[in-house]
Tab-separated table of C-alpha atoms in Angstrom:
chain	number	residue	atom	x	y	z
A	163	UNK	CA	-16.015	-27.118	10.236
A	164	UNK	CA	-17.421	-25.701	7.006
A	165	UNK	CA	-15.550	-22.696	5.739
A	166	UNK	CA	-16.564	-20.601	2.748
A	167	UNK	CA	-13.985	-18.067	1.588
A	168	UNK	CA	-16.526	-16.220	-0.559
A	169	UNK	CA	-18.839	-15.876	2.436
A	170	UNK	CA	-16.125	-14.863	4.896
A	171	UNK	CA	-14.690	-12.174	2.614
A	172	UNK	CA	-17.780	-9.982	3.128
A	173	UNK	CA	-17.688	-10.213	6.941
A	174	UNK	CA	-16.353	-6.656	7.292
A	175	UNK	CA	-19.388	-5.236	5.502
A	176	UNK	CA	-21.665	-7.367	7.688
A	177	UNK	CA	-20.023	-6.049	10.854
A	178	UNK	CA	-20.600	-2.458	9.765
A	179	UNK	CA	-24.150	-3.212	8.605
A	180	UNK	CA	-25.084	-4.887	11.907
A	181	UNK	CA	-23.561	-2.083	14.004
A	182	UNK	CA	-23.142	1.115	11.966
A	183	UNK	CA	-21.900	2.993	15.040
A	184	UNK	CA	-18.870	0.714	15.038
A	185	UNK	CA	-17.560	2.538	11.971
A	186	UNK	CA	-18.128	5.850	13.762
A	187	UNK	CA	-16.117	4.723	16.800
A	188	UNK	CA	-13.269	3.400	14.675
A	189	UNK	CA	-13.231	6.577	12.596
A	190	UNK	CA	-13.128	8.727	15.727
A	191	UNK	CA	-10.273	6.642	17.074
A	192	UNK	CA	-8.336	7.019	13.832
A	193	UNK	CA	-9.016	10.764	13.880
A	194	UNK	CA	-7.575	11.002	17.385
A	195	UNK	CA	-4.493	8.973	16.414
A	196	UNK	CA	-3.930	11.030	13.253
A	197	UNK	CA	-4.396	14.264	15.175
A	198	UNK	CA	-1.766	13.191	17.708
A	199	UNK	CA	0.577	12.158	14.901
A	200	UNK	CA	0.111	15.475	13.095
A	201	UNK	CA	0.688	17.404	16.323
A	202	UNK	CA	3.938	15.540	16.956
A	203	UNK	CA	5.406	15.296	13.449
A	204	UNK	CA	3.453	17.960	11.543
A	205	UNK	CA	6.465	20.271	11.344
A	206	UNK	CA	8.682	17.423	10.172
A	207	UNK	CA	6.112	16.500	7.564
A	208	UNK	CA	6.229	20.003	6.119
A	209	UNK	CA	10.021	19.805	6.092
A	210	UNK	CA	9.757	16.494	4.228
A	211	UNK	CA	7.511	18.034	1.591
A	212	UNK	CA	9.862	21.014	1.216
A	213	UNK	CA	12.941	18.792	0.986
A	214	UNK	CA	11.273	16.598	-1.637
A	215	UNK	CA	10.374	19.625	-3.744
A	216	UNK	CA	13.918	21.000	-3.432
A	217	UNK	CA	15.322	17.639	-4.485
A	218	UNK	CA	13.052	17.533	-7.491
A	219	UNK	CA	14.084	21.050	-8.511
A	220	UNK	CA	17.778	20.148	-8.213
A	221	UNK	CA	17.653	18.140	-11.437
A	222	UNK	CA	19.927	15.125	-11.091
A	223	UNK	CA	20.562	14.773	-7.340
A	224	UNK	CA	23.645	13.146	-5.865
A	225	UNK	CA	23.455	10.537	-3.061
A	226	UNK	CA	24.432	13.277	-0.582
A	227	UNK	CA	21.386	15.293	-1.624
A	228	UNK	CA	19.143	12.514	-0.351
A	229	UNK	CA	20.598	12.611	3.161
A	230	UNK	CA	18.463	15.522	4.498
A	231	UNK	CA	15.374	13.828	3.100
A	232	UNK	CA	16.336	10.536	4.747
A	233	UNK	CA	17.036	12.193	8.095
A	234	UNK	CA	13.643	13.912	8.126
A	235	UNK	CA	11.929	10.686	7.120
A	236	UNK	CA	13.619	8.751	9.928
A	237	UNK	CA	12.628	11.390	12.485
A	238	UNK	CA	9.016	10.882	11.399
A	239	UNK	CA	9.343	7.097	11.261
A	240	UNK	CA	10.583	6.663	14.842
A	241	UNK	CA	7.491	8.491	16.114
A	242	UNK	CA	4.873	7.154	13.736
A	243	UNK	CA	5.879	3.469	13.851
A	244	UNK	CA	5.160	2.780	17.560
A	245	UNK	CA	2.017	4.918	17.398
A	246	UNK	CA	0.824	3.008	14.323
A	247	UNK	CA	1.543	-0.377	15.903
A	248	UNK	CA	-0.362	0.530	19.071
A	249	UNK	CA	-3.329	1.932	17.120
A	250	UNK	CA	-3.376	-1.088	14.821
A	251	UNK	CA	-3.451	-3.444	17.812
A	252	UNK	CA	-6.494	-1.655	19.217
A	253	UNK	CA	-8.421	-1.642	15.931
A	254	UNK	CA	-7.418	-5.146	14.813
A	255	UNK	CA	-8.520	-6.483	18.178
A	256	UNK	CA	-11.798	-4.594	17.885
A	257	UNK	CA	-12.446	-6.109	14.452
A	258	UNK	CA	-11.785	-9.626	15.742
A	259	UNK	CA	-13.915	-8.986	18.821
A	260	UNK	CA	-16.780	-7.755	16.641
A	261	UNK	CA	-16.770	-11.071	14.784
A	262	UNK	CA	-15.989	-13.463	17.639
A	263	UNK	CA	-17.687	-11.749	20.594
A	264	UNK	CA	-20.503	-9.611	19.139
A	265	UNK	CA	-22.063	-9.091	22.577
A	266	UNK	CA	-19.113	-6.871	23.604
A	267	UNK	CA	-20.144	-4.001	21.361
A	268	UNK	CA	-19.600	-1.031	23.665
A	269	UNK	CA	-17.341	1.700	22.305
A	270	UNK	CA	-17.186	0.027	18.915
A	271	UNK	CA	-15.671	-3.138	20.445
A	272	UNK	CA	-12.560	-1.143	21.340
A	273	UNK	CA	-10.742	-1.642	24.618
A	274	UNK	CA	-7.310	-0.900	26.078
A	275	UNK	CA	-6.510	-4.119	27.860
A	276	UNK	CA	-4.705	-7.446	27.756
A	277	UNK	CA	-6.294	-8.509	24.452
A	278	UNK	CA	-4.743	-5.481	22.782
A	279	UNK	CA	-1.358	-6.083	24.402
A	280	UNK	CA	-1.372	-9.698	23.268
A	281	UNK	CA	-2.290	-8.708	19.714
A	282	UNK	CA	0.460	-6.087	19.753
A	283	UNK	CA	2.962	-8.727	20.871
A	284	UNK	CA	1.855	-11.188	18.181
A	285	UNK	CA	1.956	-8.497	15.503
A	286	UNK	CA	5.438	-7.330	16.441
A	287	UNK	CA	6.901	-10.829	16.741
A	288	UNK	CA	5.447	-12.017	13.437
A	289	UNK	CA	6.496	-8.782	11.745
A	290	UNK	CA	10.069	-9.235	12.931
A	291	UNK	CA	9.966	-12.877	11.830
A	292	UNK	CA	8.886	-11.921	8.325
A	293	UNK	CA	11.483	-9.157	8.147
A	294	UNK	CA	14.240	-11.567	9.174
A	295	UNK	CA	13.154	-14.260	6.731
A	296	UNK	CA	12.659	-11.820	3.857
A	297	UNK	CA	15.998	-10.143	4.530
A	298	UNK	CA	17.818	-13.490	4.617
A	299	UNK	CA	16.194	-14.917	1.515
A	300	UNK	CA	16.521	-11.842	-0.661
A	301	UNK	CA	20.092	-11.301	0.500
A	302	UNK	CA	20.842	-14.761	-0.862
A	303	UNK	CA	19.097	-13.827	-4.101
A	304	UNK	CA	21.264	-10.710	-4.278
A	305	UNK	CA	24.388	-12.799	-3.726
A	306	UNK	CA	23.430	-15.065	-6.627
A	307	UNK	CA	22.829	-11.990	-8.797
A	308	UNK	CA	26.211	-10.597	-7.785
A	309	UNK	CA	27.887	-13.887	-8.686
A	310	UNK	CA	26.146	-13.832	-12.060
A	311	UNK	CA	27.641	-10.399	-12.765
A	312	UNK	CA	31.085	-11.223	-11.415
A	313	UNK	CA	31.357	-14.520	-13.280
A	314	UNK	CA	29.607	-13.241	-16.400
A	315	UNK	CA	27.313	-16.259	-16.189
A	316	UNK	CA	23.873	-15.467	-17.652
A	317	UNK	CA	22.481	-18.790	-16.462
A	318	UNK	CA	22.992	-17.624	-12.866
A	319	UNK	CA	20.565	-14.781	-13.518
A	320	UNK	CA	17.926	-17.409	-14.242
A	321	UNK	CA	18.794	-19.053	-10.923
A	322	UNK	CA	18.513	-15.659	-9.184
A	323	UNK	CA	15.100	-14.980	-10.724
A	324	UNK	CA	13.821	-18.444	-9.808
A	325	UNK	CA	15.220	-18.073	-6.274
A	326	UNK	CA	13.506	-14.685	-5.943
A	327	UNK	CA	10.180	-16.145	-7.050
A	328	UNK	CA	10.627	-19.064	-4.681
A	329	UNK	CA	11.366	-16.680	-1.796
A	330	UNK	CA	8.270	-14.634	-2.603
A	331	UNK	CA	6.140	-17.776	-2.804
A	332	UNK	CA	7.519	-18.986	0.534
A	333	UNK	CA	6.655	-15.683	2.220
A	334	UNK	CA	3.129	-15.734	0.797
A	335	UNK	CA	2.679	-19.337	1.971
A	336	UNK	CA	3.884	-18.444	5.461
A	337	UNK	CA	1.686	-15.338	5.619
A	338	UNK	CA	-1.400	-17.391	4.745
A	339	UNK	CA	-0.532	-20.159	7.190
A	340	UNK	CA	-0.100	-17.573	9.984
A	341	UNK	CA	-3.049	-15.397	8.944
A	342	UNK	CA	-5.294	-16.600	11.790
A	343	UNK	CA	-2.805	-15.799	14.569
A	344	UNK	CA	-4.524	-12.568	15.637
A	345	UNK	CA	-8.095	-13.961	15.622
A	346	UNK	CA	-6.941	-17.005	17.624
A	347	UNK	CA	-5.150	-14.713	20.092
A	348	UNK	CA	-8.321	-12.667	20.590
A	349	UNK	CA	-10.636	-15.667	20.608
A	350	UNK	CA	-8.635	-17.678	23.123
A	351	UNK	CA	-7.335	-14.699	25.137
A	352	UNK	CA	-3.756	-15.926	24.966
A	353	UNK	CA	-0.740	-15.344	22.743
A	354	UNK	CA	-1.049	-17.805	19.872
A	355	UNK	CA	1.816	-17.345	17.458
A	356	UNK	CA	1.809	-20.632	15.579
A	357	UNK	CA	-1.568	-22.230	16.365
A	358	UNK	CA	-2.708	-20.934	13.007
A	359	UNK	CA	-0.685	-23.653	11.241
A	360	UNK	CA	-3.040	-26.346	12.477
A	361	UNK	CA	-6.230	-24.559	11.500
A	362	UNK	CA	-5.011	-23.499	8.065
A	363	UNK	CA	-3.721	-26.946	7.115
A	364	UNK	CA	-5.329	-27.969	3.829
A	365	UNK	CA	-6.990	-24.564	3.432
A	366	UNK	CA	-4.174	-22.566	1.848
A	367	UNK	CA	-5.848	-21.823	-1.475
A	368	UNK	CA	-9.269	-20.780	-0.099
A	369	UNK	CA	-7.560	-18.504	2.436
A	370	UNK	CA	-5.264	-17.034	-0.219
A	371	UNK	CA	-8.239	-16.387	-2.485
A	372	UNK	CA	-10.092	-14.776	0.414
A	373	UNK	CA	-7.104	-12.534	1.184
A	374	UNK	CA	-6.832	-11.451	-2.463
A	375	UNK	CA	-10.553	-10.692	-2.669
A	376	UNK	CA	-10.399	-8.741	0.602
A	377	UNK	CA	-7.472	-6.732	-0.777
A	378	UNK	CA	-9.397	-5.955	-3.962
A	379	UNK	CA	-12.455	-4.882	-1.972
A	380	UNK	CA	-10.238	-2.653	0.165
A	381	UNK	CA	-8.872	-0.985	-2.970
A	382	UNK	CA	-12.425	-0.439	-4.225
A	383	UNK	CA	-13.414	1.090	-0.882
A	384	UNK	CA	-10.371	3.355	-1.007
A	385	UNK	CA	-11.159	4.423	-4.567
A	386	UNK	CA	-14.801	5.145	-3.825
A	387	UNK	CA	-13.824	6.980	-0.662
A	388	UNK	CA	-11.395	9.137	-2.624
A	389	UNK	CA	-14.059	9.973	-5.196
A	390	UNK	CA	-16.485	11.031	-2.466
A	391	UNK	CA	-13.949	12.951	-0.379
A	392	UNK	CA	-11.933	14.627	-3.158
A	393	UNK	CA	-14.370	17.557	-3.573
A	394	UNK	CA	-14.041	18.380	0.136
A	395	UNK	CA	-10.253	18.157	-0.077
A	396	UNK	CA	-10.195	20.415	-3.142
A	397	UNK	CA	-12.181	23.058	-1.275
A	398	UNK	CA	-9.533	23.305	1.434
A	399	UNK	CA	-6.328	22.495	-0.479
A	400	UNK	CA	-3.735	19.837	0.265
A	401	UNK	CA	-0.877	19.261	2.693
A	402	UNK	CA	1.528	20.255	-0.086
A	403	UNK	CA	0.061	23.755	-0.012
A	404	UNK	CA	1.364	24.157	3.547
A	405	UNK	CA	4.986	23.610	2.546
A	406	UNK	CA	5.449	27.374	2.285
A	407	UNK	CA	4.860	27.596	6.055
A	408	UNK	CA	7.879	25.442	6.871
A	409	UNK	CA	9.568	26.749	10.015
A	410	UNK	CA	6.518	28.648	11.233
A	411	UNK	CA	5.438	28.317	14.854
A	412	UNK	CA	2.639	25.831	15.718
A	413	UNK	CA	0.053	28.581	16.274
A	414	UNK	CA	0.661	30.017	12.791
A	415	UNK	CA	0.514	26.550	11.258
A	416	UNK	CA	-2.772	25.803	13.019
A	417	UNK	CA	-4.343	29.108	12.043
A	418	UNK	CA	-3.351	28.809	8.388
A	419	UNK	CA	-3.733	25.096	7.826
A	420	UNK	CA	-6.460	23.781	10.126
A	421	UNK	CA	-9.068	23.304	7.334
A	422	UNK	CA	-6.593	21.279	5.251
A	423	UNK	CA	-5.471	19.179	8.194
A	424	UNK	CA	-9.014	18.652	9.506
A	425	UNK	CA	-10.400	17.483	6.159
A	426	UNK	CA	-7.367	15.254	5.590
A	427	UNK	CA	-7.729	13.632	9.017
A	428	UNK	CA	-11.496	13.120	8.801
A	429	UNK	CA	-11.549	11.714	5.278
A	430	UNK	CA	-8.608	9.390	5.813
A	431	UNK	CA	-9.952	8.198	9.165
A	432	UNK	CA	-13.321	7.174	7.717
A	433	UNK	CA	-11.815	5.379	4.735
A	434	UNK	CA	-9.135	3.702	6.870
A	435	UNK	CA	-11.697	2.438	9.379
A	436	UNK	CA	-13.812	0.830	6.663
A	437	UNK	CA	-10.764	-0.645	4.929
A	438	UNK	CA	-9.571	-2.229	8.172
A	439	UNK	CA	-12.958	-3.886	8.622
A	440	UNK	CA	-12.969	-5.132	5.034
A	441	UNK	CA	-9.426	-6.548	5.205
A	442	UNK	CA	-9.278	-8.067	8.702
A	443	UNK	CA	-12.792	-9.236	9.518
A	444	UNK	CA	-12.653	-12.090	6.959
A	445	UNK	CA	-9.784	-13.754	8.835
A	446	UNK	CA	-11.729	-13.665	12.097
A	447	UNK	CA	-14.730	-15.107	10.275
A	448	UNK	CA	-12.490	-17.835	8.832
A	449	UNK	CA	-11.232	-18.728	12.309
A	450	UNK	CA	-14.778	-18.720	13.694
A	451	UNK	CA	-16.073	-20.992	10.937
A	452	UNK	CA	-13.106	-23.376	10.817
A	453	UNK	CA	-12.839	-23.798	14.581
A	454	UNK	CA	-16.569	-23.604	15.248
A	455	UNK	CA	-16.205	-20.881	17.871
A	456	UNK	CA	-19.624	-19.257	17.801
A	457	UNK	CA	-19.521	-17.861	21.343
A	458	UNK	CA	-16.910	-16.745	23.899
A	459	UNK	CA	-17.052	-19.921	26.000
A	460	UNK	CA	-16.289	-22.110	23.001
A	461	UNK	CA	-13.543	-19.754	21.832
A	462	UNK	CA	-11.839	-19.851	25.215
A	463	UNK	CA	-11.991	-23.618	25.497
A	464	UNK	CA	-11.032	-24.444	21.930
A	465	UNK	CA	-7.725	-26.319	21.775
């Protein structure tokens, strides 16, 4: 089927234009997720800010000085990562549903069902795959670099640089070839890890260009959002200003910092919701146009 990268890249804006309340629902969902995250790791976040400031004031820190910072970061990471993955699955599925099944518009196309679980599974598996491949390839690049140092062979550094570029190119190629996995999973209501290879065959460059344009548009949205929201953030302060309350009880933190936290959550939720639409809707539009799945029945029966 006909596929236009320049047309698909604006699909996120079309989704929001057709159903403005969709952005409201997604923003509210992000607000709820951020509020839960702040409630769980808010104290740790203040500790992280305080530890970072102490490290900066220490002058030239030793590796041991980084350990408290790393421990706090990991305590935040183990909570935020699963929450982020679950939230992303819900919103990414909603974006794909908005493009592929526009009649299911209740609650901003958001659900908590099997579609979301399948998208979560696909996201986790592909993420682990990329991590494994990237780790293996760049470890090999590091080995070549180490050999270049040990053998005092400058020509090996050229090999290491070329190997690094080749590894990066391979990861980009794989990411593009697998970029339709989530839309296919939502469209066909089944886990589709590698079906994307067939649909993206011969369309690498248009899809890569579309992804780059979507990324640029997302940056523009983020910049414009920051310009609009900065005055509100300046009126209430920043999260850094709360570092002095490190160790305080939750009630004290809430009483002193609720304007800062509220403005931070609201502004970031709105911008994040629009950026998600801008970045992910084009891939669902690409799948729809390439596969010719203009309605749910066709999407389910496409093979």
